[in-house]
Amino acid sequence: MDVDNQIGKLMVELSRSQDYEIGDGTTGVVVTAGALLEQAELLLDRGIHPIRIAEGYEMASKLAVEHLSNIATKFEFSSMNIEPLVQTCMTTLSSKIVNRCKHQLAEIAVKAVLAVADLDRKDVNLDLIKVEGKVGGRLEDTELVKGIIVDKDMSHPQMPKRIENAKIAILTCPFEPPKPKTKHKVDIDSVEKFESLREQERKYFDDMVQLCKDAGATLVICQWGFDDEANHLLMNRGLPAVRWVGGVELELIAIATGGRIVPRFQELTPEKLGKAGLVREKSFGTTKDRMLYIEQCAHSKAVTIFIRGGNKMIIEETKRSMHDALCVARNLIRNNAIVYGGGSAEVSMSLVVDAAADKVPGVEQYAMRAFAEALDAVPMALAENSGLQPIDTLTAVKSQQVKEKNPHLGIDCNNVGTNDMKEQNVFETLIGKQQQIFLATQVVKMILKIDDVITPSAF
């Protein structure tokens, strides 16, 4: 977003840092910060000094974060039993556009993360998961490919479309005769000279192709293009090739197949070839779009999530939602503590902060009460978005939490008939929630300490 307002820019940054750290809960953090600022304005009108408000907020946020750890529960999952992980990813996806097939997308996200996860080190490298999209098809056609998809096709239509046990040469040198760097002019005044020039070029290509064949390659993936002549030769020699593959994709292919990227033909050796169990070209519907699937790779932990959708916008939106789901699954593998969603955690924090405020001498207690009130913004927004009466619903849930001392009661958004989020299986990661409170409080403290914004005049 392009925001001109200084404070607005801070809000954008805030959302971005939450996205970078946790990958989910970006809306929540902005809502919380907005509510805190709104409450701070009321306190400022009463004549309370901004620094005192900031201190009160700081105390309250410490309490809230601590309380979150107390109400958090660990949940168990293993590579065999992924259902709990899927449930959590579904919570994330239910607020997005793609919620009609959230179960399938959540499953794909979890499987992708588990495929690249290092469960002993509790670490996940999200770079190994590539999210590709292609317009056409339905959202339900989204699939997880154990391998890599390249949005290219074979350079010659008659090359084989399926190669099993492929040995892949990954090249970054162009398949064309060398050109002199200086300006040059060739005078050809007889047929013989022209013939010899052509012969020379052909020999050059021949050698190139031969070098690839000698190394034992059965598929060439090249970063640059090649002439039609080279193409024709490759076809005749039965060496399928793919051209114009981007650098990032080359690296991924090299990681997955265990090959080395080779800069010169002379350096091709059998050890540097990547291996893949199956390379196939797949065409979609009646369009000319084809894509290359590289599967059953040797070292592969790399996987690709391949998204289909009706138009460009849906695909981009799904990519973003997928990213959120992947981040949630990753966070749970790193730290498997969860709190319950649906605004239940916020209501519970709000109650604790409110109770603690009475014990604080000084003006800070006003700020702490304000913090408690601001925390109610999230459940309030949830209730409003679900078409319920916001204030009635919120007060009902609050009193019920106090009565039953159950921190899992939240807003029943989908009208399931119970507002116990434990039964509805709505949860969020603990680190995500804590980060939200931390970041929102930090930004609000920063904004409170600003006296005035001096804008430079436009020269």
Short mmCIF file of C-alpha atoms in Angstrom, two decimals:
data_model
loop_
_atom_site.label_atom_id
_atom_site.label_comp_id
_atom_site.label_asym_id
_atom_site.label_seq_id
_atom_site.Cartn_x
_atom_site.Cartn_y
_atom_site.Cartn_z
CA MET A 1 0.00 0.00 0.00
CA ASP A 2 1.11 3.52 -0.64
CA VAL A 3 0.28 5.48 2.50
CA ASP A 4 1.22 9.12 2.89
CA ASN A 5 0.36 9.57 6.54
CA GLN A 6 3.41 9.05 8.78
CA ILE A 7 1.53 7.08 11.40
CA GLY A 8 -0.13 5.09 8.66
CA LYS A 9 3.31 4.12 7.41
CA LEU A 10 4.16 2.83 10.85
CA MET A 11 1.03 0.67 10.74
CA VAL A 12 2.08 -0.80 7.40
CA GLU A 13 5.54 -1.52 8.79
CA LEU A 14 3.95 -3.12 11.84
CA SER A 15 1.90 -5.47 9.73
CA ARG A 16 4.96 -6.25 7.64
CA SER A 17 7.10 -7.16 10.62
CA GLN A 18 4.40 -9.47 11.94
CA ASP A 19 4.25 -11.09 8.52
CA TYR A 20 8.02 -11.50 8.47
CA GLU A 21 8.31 -12.92 11.99
CA ILE A 22 5.23 -15.12 12.18
CA GLY A 23 3.58 -15.00 8.78
CA ASP A 24 0.09 -14.83 10.20
CA GLY A 25 -1.99 -12.50 12.33
CA THR A 26 -1.24 -9.40 10.31
CA THR A 27 -4.79 -8.09 10.54
CA GLY A 28 -5.00 -8.76 14.26
CA VAL A 29 -1.91 -6.76 15.02
CA VAL A 30 -3.18 -3.69 13.16
CA VAL A 31 -6.61 -3.93 14.80
CA THR A 32 -5.02 -4.16 18.24
CA ALA A 33 -2.70 -1.22 17.62
CA GLY A 34 -5.57 0.86 16.27
CA ALA A 35 -7.70 0.12 19.31
CA LEU A 36 -4.85 1.00 21.67
CA LEU A 37 -4.36 4.34 19.94
CA GLU A 38 -8.06 5.04 20.08
CA GLN A 39 -8.09 4.40 23.83
CA ALA A 40 -4.95 6.49 24.29
CA GLU A 41 -6.68 9.46 22.69
CA LEU A 42 -9.40 9.37 25.34
CA LEU A 43 -6.79 9.28 28.09
CA LEU A 44 -4.86 12.17 26.56
CA ASP A 45 -8.07 14.21 26.52
CA ARG A 46 -8.32 13.62 30.25
CA GLY A 47 -4.90 15.19 30.61
CA ILE A 48 -2.82 12.10 31.33
CA HIS A 49 0.76 12.41 30.15
CA PRO A 50 1.63 10.26 27.10
CA ILE A 51 4.65 8.71 28.83
CA ARG A 52 2.48 7.52 31.71
CA ILE A 53 0.05 5.97 29.24
CA ALA A 54 2.95 4.25 27.49
CA GLU A 55 4.19 2.87 30.80
CA GLY A 56 0.75 1.61 31.70
CA TYR A 57 0.45 -0.08 28.32
CA GLU A 58 3.86 -1.68 28.78
CA MET A 59 2.87 -3.13 32.17
CA ALA A 60 -0.39 -4.38 30.77
CA SER A 61 1.23 -6.00 27.74
CA LYS A 62 3.69 -7.86 29.98
CA LEU A 63 0.79 -9.18 32.01
CA ALA A 64 -1.14 -10.16 28.91
CA VAL A 65 1.76 -12.02 27.32
CA GLU A 66 2.47 -13.84 30.56
CA HIS A 67 -1.18 -14.79 30.89
CA LEU A 68 -1.14 -16.15 27.33
CA SER A 69 1.61 -18.60 28.28
CA ASN A 70 -0.49 -19.72 31.23
CA ILE A 71 -3.60 -20.48 29.21
CA ALA A 72 -1.67 -22.02 26.31
CA THR A 73 -1.86 -25.75 25.76
CA LYS A 74 0.68 -27.97 24.10
CA PHE A 75 -0.68 -30.13 21.40
CA GLU A 76 0.81 -33.31 20.17
CA PHE A 77 1.33 -34.25 16.58
CA SER A 78 3.62 -36.59 14.74
CA SER A 79 4.41 -37.16 11.11
CA MET A 80 1.79 -39.92 11.27
CA ASN A 81 -0.95 -37.93 12.96
CA ILE A 82 -1.21 -34.61 11.15
CA GLU A 83 -4.84 -33.84 11.93
CA PRO A 84 -4.09 -31.34 14.75
CA LEU A 85 -1.78 -29.39 12.42
CA VAL A 86 -4.42 -29.38 9.71
CA GLN A 87 -7.01 -28.05 12.17
CA THR A 88 -4.74 -25.14 13.06
CA CYS A 89 -4.07 -24.27 9.43
CA MET A 90 -7.80 -24.35 8.81
CA THR A 91 -8.27 -21.64 11.45
CA THR A 92 -5.90 -19.44 9.46
CA LEU A 93 -7.57 -20.11 6.14
CA SER A 94 -11.12 -19.60 7.37
CA SER A 95 -10.74 -15.81 7.37
CA LYS A 96 -9.50 -15.78 3.78
CA ILE A 97 -11.30 -15.86 0.45
CA VAL A 98 -10.35 -19.49 -0.10
CA ASN A 99 -12.28 -20.78 2.89
CA ARG A 100 -14.58 -22.99 0.85
CA CYS A 101 -11.85 -25.56 0.29
CA LYS A 102 -9.87 -24.77 3.40
CA HIS A 103 -9.55 -28.37 4.52
CA GLN A 104 -7.84 -29.43 1.33
CA LEU A 105 -5.54 -26.41 1.26
CA ALA A 106 -4.66 -26.86 4.92
CA GLU A 107 -3.77 -30.48 4.30
CA ILE A 108 -1.56 -29.52 1.37
CA ALA A 109 0.20 -26.88 3.47
CA VAL A 110 0.86 -29.29 6.32
CA LYS A 111 2.12 -32.04 4.04
CA ALA A 112 4.41 -29.58 2.29
CA VAL A 113 5.86 -28.34 5.55
CA LEU A 114 6.34 -31.83 6.91
CA ALA A 115 8.04 -32.88 3.68
CA VAL A 116 10.75 -30.26 4.15
CA ALA A 117 10.76 -30.11 7.95
CA ASP A 118 13.62 -31.29 10.07
CA LEU A 119 11.64 -32.65 13.01
CA ASP A 120 14.67 -33.37 15.18
CA ARG A 121 15.98 -29.82 14.91
CA LYS A 122 12.44 -28.44 14.88
CA ASP A 123 13.31 -26.33 11.90
CA VAL A 124 11.65 -25.72 8.56
CA ASN A 125 13.23 -24.07 5.55
CA LEU A 126 10.35 -22.43 3.70
CA ASP A 127 12.58 -21.65 0.71
CA LEU A 128 12.30 -25.29 -0.26
CA ILE A 129 8.56 -24.92 -0.79
CA LYS A 130 7.78 -23.25 -4.06
CA VAL A 131 4.29 -21.94 -4.67
CA GLU A 132 3.37 -21.88 -8.36
CA GLY A 133 0.08 -20.76 -9.82
CA LYS A 134 -1.55 -21.21 -13.19
CA VAL A 135 -4.80 -19.65 -14.33
CA GLY A 136 -7.52 -22.09 -15.31
CA GLY A 137 -9.07 -25.01 -13.53
CA ARG A 138 -10.77 -24.76 -10.14
CA LEU A 139 -9.36 -24.07 -6.71
CA GLU A 140 -10.05 -27.71 -5.90
CA ASP A 141 -7.48 -28.77 -8.52
CA THR A 142 -4.67 -27.36 -6.38
CA GLU A 143 -2.12 -30.08 -5.77
CA LEU A 144 1.12 -30.80 -3.97
CA VAL A 145 3.93 -32.00 -6.21
CA LYS A 146 6.81 -33.87 -4.60
CA GLY A 147 9.38 -32.22 -6.77
CA ILE A 148 9.66 -29.12 -8.85
CA ILE A 149 7.48 -27.53 -11.50
CA VAL A 150 9.05 -25.35 -14.16
CA ASP A 151 6.83 -23.18 -16.27
CA LYS A 152 8.57 -24.17 -19.51
CA ASP A 153 8.21 -26.87 -22.09
CA MET A 154 10.61 -28.94 -24.20
CA SER A 155 12.33 -26.79 -26.77
CA HIS A 156 11.27 -28.97 -29.69
CA PRO A 157 7.74 -30.33 -30.07
CA GLN A 158 8.97 -33.77 -31.12
CA MET A 159 11.14 -34.40 -28.08
CA PRO A 160 9.92 -37.11 -25.68
CA LYS A 161 7.41 -35.87 -23.13
CA ARG A 162 8.33 -38.38 -20.45
CA ILE A 163 11.80 -39.25 -19.30
CA GLU A 164 12.32 -41.82 -16.61
CA ASN A 165 15.48 -41.99 -14.51
CA ALA A 166 16.61 -38.75 -16.05
CA LYS A 167 20.17 -37.55 -15.70
CA ILE A 168 20.01 -33.81 -15.91
CA ALA A 169 22.74 -31.48 -17.13
CA ILE A 170 22.17 -28.01 -15.67
CA LEU A 171 23.91 -25.46 -17.86
CA THR A 172 24.40 -21.71 -17.68
CA CYS A 173 26.16 -21.43 -21.03
CA PRO A 174 24.35 -20.63 -24.27
CA PHE A 175 24.00 -23.24 -27.02
CA GLU A 176 25.26 -21.07 -29.84
CA PRO A 177 28.51 -20.42 -31.72
CA PRO A 178 30.89 -18.00 -29.99
CA LYS A 179 30.62 -14.41 -31.16
CA PRO A 180 33.65 -12.11 -31.31
CA LYS A 181 33.39 -9.30 -28.79
CA THR A 182 34.57 -6.66 -31.28
CA LYS A 183 32.66 -5.44 -34.30
CA HIS A 184 33.36 -7.77 -37.13
CA LYS A 185 32.48 -8.32 -40.73
CA VAL A 186 32.88 -11.52 -42.67
CA ASP A 187 33.40 -11.28 -46.39
CA ILE A 188 32.03 -14.28 -48.18
CA ASP A 189 32.60 -14.18 -51.87
CA SER A 190 32.23 -17.79 -52.89
CA VAL A 191 29.94 -20.70 -52.17
CA GLU A 192 32.83 -22.73 -50.77
CA LYS A 193 33.56 -20.18 -48.10
CA PHE A 194 29.92 -20.10 -47.07
CA GLU A 195 29.85 -23.87 -46.92
CA SER A 196 32.95 -23.98 -44.77
CA LEU A 197 31.44 -21.39 -42.42
CA ARG A 198 28.32 -23.46 -42.04
CA GLU A 199 30.36 -26.60 -41.61
CA GLN A 200 32.31 -24.87 -38.85
CA GLU A 201 29.12 -23.85 -37.04
CA ARG A 202 27.67 -27.31 -37.33
CA LYS A 203 30.80 -28.87 -35.99
CA TYR A 204 30.69 -26.48 -33.07
CA PHE A 205 27.14 -27.52 -32.21
CA ASP A 206 28.03 -31.16 -32.77
CA ASP A 207 30.81 -30.94 -30.23
CA MET A 208 28.51 -29.29 -27.71
CA VAL A 209 25.86 -31.94 -28.07
CA GLN A 210 28.49 -34.66 -28.00
CA LEU A 211 29.93 -33.34 -24.74
CA CYS A 212 26.49 -33.53 -23.16
CA LYS A 213 25.94 -37.04 -24.51
CA ASP A 214 29.38 -38.20 -23.32
CA ALA A 215 28.65 -37.10 -19.78
CA GLY A 216 25.59 -39.36 -19.93
CA ALA A 217 22.96 -36.64 -19.76
CA THR A 218 19.45 -37.54 -20.86
CA LEU A 219 18.00 -34.06 -20.35
CA VAL A 220 19.56 -30.63 -20.71
CA ILE A 221 18.24 -27.66 -18.77
CA CYS A 222 19.75 -24.44 -20.02
CA GLN A 223 19.57 -20.92 -18.65
CA TRP A 224 19.92 -19.35 -22.10
CA GLY A 225 18.40 -20.06 -25.47
CA PHE A 226 19.76 -21.90 -28.45
CA ASP A 227 19.53 -21.52 -32.21
CA ASP A 228 17.08 -23.52 -34.23
CA GLU A 229 20.01 -25.41 -35.64
CA ALA A 230 21.16 -26.52 -32.21
CA ASN A 231 17.57 -27.40 -31.43
CA HIS A 232 17.29 -29.53 -34.52
CA LEU A 233 20.55 -31.29 -33.74
CA LEU A 234 19.51 -31.99 -30.18
CA MET A 235 16.29 -33.47 -31.49
CA ASN A 236 18.11 -35.68 -33.96
CA ARG A 237 20.49 -36.90 -31.31
CA GLY A 238 17.57 -37.66 -29.00
CA LEU A 239 18.64 -35.28 -26.26
CA PRO A 240 15.61 -33.43 -24.88
CA ALA A 241 16.29 -29.90 -23.72
CA VAL A 242 14.58 -27.06 -21.89
CA ARG A 243 15.65 -23.48 -22.48
CA TRP A 244 15.28 -20.10 -20.79
CA VAL A 245 14.95 -21.44 -17.24
CA GLY A 246 15.32 -18.71 -14.61
CA GLY A 247 18.18 -18.61 -12.14
CA VAL A 248 16.11 -19.28 -9.01
CA GLU A 249 14.48 -22.28 -10.63
CA LEU A 250 17.87 -23.60 -11.74
CA GLU A 251 19.11 -23.43 -8.17
CA LEU A 252 16.04 -25.24 -6.87
CA ILE A 253 16.42 -27.92 -9.52
CA ALA A 254 20.09 -28.29 -8.61
CA ILE A 255 19.26 -28.65 -4.91
CA ALA A 256 16.51 -31.15 -5.57
CA THR A 257 18.33 -33.34 -8.06
CA GLY A 258 21.70 -33.10 -6.40
CA GLY A 259 23.29 -31.78 -9.58
CA ARG A 260 25.85 -29.02 -10.00
CA ILE A 261 25.27 -25.96 -12.13
CA VAL A 262 27.85 -26.12 -14.92
CA PRO A 263 29.10 -22.87 -16.49
CA ARG A 264 31.07 -24.39 -19.40
CA PHE A 265 30.55 -27.40 -21.64
CA GLN A 266 34.12 -28.55 -21.10
CA GLU A 267 33.44 -29.00 -17.38
CA LEU A 268 30.56 -31.43 -17.78
CA THR A 269 31.30 -34.69 -15.98
CA PRO A 270 28.95 -37.52 -14.98
CA GLU A 271 29.32 -36.53 -11.28
CA LYS A 272 27.83 -33.11 -11.95
CA LEU A 273 24.57 -34.42 -13.36
CA GLY A 274 21.42 -34.24 -11.30
CA LYS A 275 19.16 -37.28 -11.05
CA ALA A 276 15.40 -37.45 -11.10
CA GLY A 277 13.13 -40.49 -11.21
CA LEU A 278 10.66 -38.94 -13.60
CA VAL A 279 10.55 -35.82 -15.71
CA ARG A 280 7.26 -35.26 -17.50
CA GLU A 281 5.60 -32.53 -19.43
CA LYS A 282 2.00 -31.91 -18.60
CA SER A 283 -0.40 -29.85 -20.66
CA PHE A 284 -3.47 -28.21 -19.23
CA GLY A 285 -6.84 -28.44 -20.85
CA THR A 286 -7.02 -27.29 -24.44
CA THR A 287 -4.59 -24.42 -23.95
CA LYS A 288 -1.04 -24.50 -25.18
CA ASP A 289 0.23 -24.11 -21.64
CA ARG A 290 2.60 -26.85 -20.68
CA MET A 291 4.68 -27.30 -17.60
CA LEU A 292 7.56 -29.55 -16.69
CA TYR A 293 7.28 -31.69 -13.59
CA ILE A 294 10.55 -32.96 -12.13
CA GLU A 295 9.68 -35.65 -9.62
CA GLN A 296 11.21 -38.39 -7.48
CA CYS A 297 14.43 -36.46 -7.13
CA ALA A 298 17.50 -37.88 -5.48
CA HIS A 299 18.07 -35.47 -2.60
CA SER A 300 14.81 -33.81 -2.84
CA LYS A 301 13.23 -32.22 0.04
CA ALA A 302 11.97 -29.53 -2.28
CA VAL A 303 8.23 -29.61 -2.97
CA THR A 304 5.95 -27.41 -5.04
CA ILE A 305 2.42 -26.34 -4.28
CA PHE A 306 0.65 -25.89 -7.56
CA ILE A 307 -2.38 -23.64 -7.36
CA ARG A 308 -5.17 -23.45 -9.91
CA GLY A 309 -7.88 -20.83 -9.95
CA GLY A 310 -10.37 -19.04 -12.13
CA ASN A 311 -8.40 -15.83 -12.56
CA LYS A 312 -5.14 -14.13 -11.73
CA MET A 313 -6.53 -12.46 -8.63
CA ILE A 314 -7.79 -15.63 -6.99
CA ILE A 315 -4.43 -17.28 -7.56
CA GLU A 316 -2.49 -14.40 -6.03
CA GLU A 317 -4.87 -14.36 -3.06
CA THR A 318 -4.50 -18.12 -2.63
CA LYS A 319 -0.73 -17.79 -2.76
CA ARG A 320 -0.84 -15.31 0.10
CA SER A 321 -3.23 -17.46 2.10
CA MET A 322 -1.04 -20.50 1.46
CA HIS A 323 1.94 -18.58 2.73
CA ASP A 324 0.06 -17.86 5.95
CA ALA A 325 -0.88 -21.49 6.37
CA LEU A 326 2.70 -22.62 5.71
CA CYS A 327 3.98 -20.18 8.30
CA VAL A 328 1.48 -21.41 10.87
CA ALA A 329 2.50 -25.01 10.33
CA ARG A 330 6.14 -24.00 10.56
CA ASN A 331 5.61 -22.11 13.81
CA LEU A 332 3.85 -25.09 15.34
CA ILE A 333 6.73 -27.37 14.46
CA ARG A 334 9.10 -24.88 16.06
CA ASN A 335 6.98 -24.37 19.14
CA ASN A 336 3.88 -26.46 19.61
CA ALA A 337 2.07 -24.30 22.17
CA ILE A 338 -1.33 -22.98 21.09
CA VAL A 339 -3.99 -20.68 22.45
CA TYR A 340 -7.62 -20.84 21.43
CA GLY A 341 -8.89 -18.42 18.79
CA GLY A 342 -12.25 -16.80 18.14
CA GLY A 343 -11.33 -13.89 20.41
CA SER A 344 -11.22 -16.15 23.47
CA ALA A 345 -7.58 -15.39 24.24
CA GLU A 346 -8.20 -11.65 23.93
CA VAL A 347 -11.22 -11.73 26.24
CA SER A 348 -9.26 -13.74 28.78
CA MET A 349 -6.29 -11.35 28.65
CA SER A 350 -8.59 -8.39 28.92
CA LEU A 351 -10.14 -9.79 32.12
CA VAL A 352 -6.74 -10.45 33.69
CA VAL A 353 -5.40 -6.99 32.84
CA ASP A 354 -8.57 -5.36 34.11
CA ALA A 355 -8.33 -7.19 37.41
CA ALA A 356 -4.65 -6.30 37.80
CA ALA A 357 -5.31 -2.62 37.07
CA ASP A 358 -7.04 -2.10 40.43
CA LYS A 359 -3.89 -3.11 42.28
CA VAL A 360 -1.71 -0.51 40.53
CA PRO A 361 -1.30 2.81 42.33
CA GLY A 362 -1.01 5.89 40.16
CA VAL A 363 -2.26 7.01 36.81
CA GLU A 364 -1.05 3.88 35.06
CA GLN A 365 -4.13 2.01 36.14
CA TYR A 366 -6.21 4.09 33.74
CA ALA A 367 -3.89 3.12 30.92
CA MET A 368 -4.12 -0.53 31.93
CA ARG A 369 -7.90 -0.41 31.90
CA ALA A 370 -7.73 1.19 28.50
CA PHE A 371 -5.46 -1.62 27.34
CA ALA A 372 -7.99 -4.16 28.57
CA GLU A 373 -10.71 -2.37 26.66
CA ALA A 374 -8.61 -2.21 23.52
CA LEU A 375 -8.09 -5.97 23.63
CA ASP A 376 -11.84 -6.33 23.21
CA ALA A 377 -11.56 -4.83 19.73
CA VAL A 378 -10.66 -8.19 18.18
CA PRO A 379 -13.61 -10.23 19.52
CA MET A 380 -15.81 -7.22 18.83
CA ALA A 381 -14.72 -7.11 15.19
CA LEU A 382 -15.21 -10.88 14.92
CA ALA A 383 -18.74 -10.60 16.24
CA GLU A 384 -19.52 -7.72 13.92
CA ASN A 385 -18.13 -9.51 10.86
CA SER A 386 -20.21 -12.56 11.68
CA GLY A 387 -23.35 -10.44 11.75
CA LEU A 388 -23.97 -10.84 15.48
CA GLN A 389 -24.81 -8.00 17.86
CA PRO A 390 -21.26 -6.97 18.79
CA ILE A 391 -21.77 -5.57 22.27
CA ASP A 392 -24.33 -8.12 23.43
CA THR A 393 -22.24 -11.02 22.21
CA LEU A 394 -19.04 -9.70 23.75
CA THR A 395 -20.54 -9.00 27.17
CA ALA A 396 -22.19 -12.44 27.18
CA VAL A 397 -18.90 -14.17 26.43
CA LYS A 398 -17.08 -12.10 29.02
CA SER A 399 -19.48 -12.86 31.83
CA GLN A 400 -19.50 -16.52 30.84
CA GLN A 401 -15.69 -16.64 30.99
CA VAL A 402 -15.73 -15.09 34.45
CA LYS A 403 -18.47 -17.43 35.64
CA GLU A 404 -16.97 -20.65 34.32
CA LYS A 405 -13.33 -19.57 34.63
CA ASN A 406 -12.82 -21.08 31.19
CA PRO A 407 -10.39 -19.13 28.97
CA HIS A 408 -11.47 -21.08 25.88
CA LEU A 409 -14.79 -19.35 25.36
CA GLY A 410 -14.85 -17.10 22.32
CA ILE A 411 -17.22 -15.74 19.71
CA ASP A 412 -19.23 -18.38 17.90
CA CYS A 413 -18.68 -16.93 14.41
CA ASN A 414 -20.03 -19.79 12.33
CA ASN A 415 -23.05 -20.33 14.55
CA VAL A 416 -22.04 -23.83 15.49
CA GLY A 417 -23.99 -23.55 18.72
CA THR A 418 -21.11 -23.65 21.19
CA ASN A 419 -18.67 -20.89 21.96
CA ASP A 420 -16.08 -23.22 23.43
CA MET A 421 -13.27 -22.89 20.92
CA LYS A 422 -11.75 -26.12 22.14
CA GLU A 423 -14.73 -28.00 20.75
CA GLN A 424 -14.79 -25.92 17.57
CA ASN A 425 -11.10 -26.66 17.02
CA VAL A 426 -10.21 -23.02 16.46
CA PHE A 427 -6.69 -22.34 17.59
CA GLU A 428 -3.80 -20.01 16.98
CA THR A 429 -0.11 -20.33 17.67
CA LEU A 430 1.07 -18.97 20.99
CA ILE A 431 4.12 -17.20 19.53
CA GLY A 432 1.91 -15.56 16.93
CA LYS A 433 -0.44 -14.13 19.54
CA GLN A 434 2.34 -13.01 21.85
CA GLN A 435 4.11 -11.32 18.97
CA GLN A 436 0.89 -9.48 18.10
CA ILE A 437 0.59 -8.00 21.59
CA PHE A 438 4.31 -7.16 21.75
CA LEU A 439 4.47 -5.46 18.39
CA ALA A 440 1.21 -3.55 18.78
CA THR A 441 2.26 -2.21 22.18
CA GLN A 442 5.73 -1.24 20.95
CA VAL A 443 4.37 0.72 18.02
CA VAL A 444 1.74 2.49 20.12
CA LYS A 445 4.37 3.47 22.67
CA MET A 446 6.47 4.87 19.87
CA ILE A 447 3.56 6.85 18.44
CA LEU A 448 2.62 8.20 21.88
CA LYS A 449 6.09 9.65 22.27
CA ILE A 450 5.74 11.68 19.08
CA ASP A 451 4.76 15.26 19.93
CA ASP A 452 4.35 16.61 16.47
CA VAL A 453 5.09 15.65 12.92
CA ILE A 454 7.01 18.22 10.95
CA THR A 455 6.47 17.60 7.28
CA PRO A 456 9.15 18.91 4.94
CA SER A 457 7.62 21.41 2.54
CA ALA A 458 7.55 20.25 -1.04
CA PHE A 459 10.23 22.22 -2.84
#
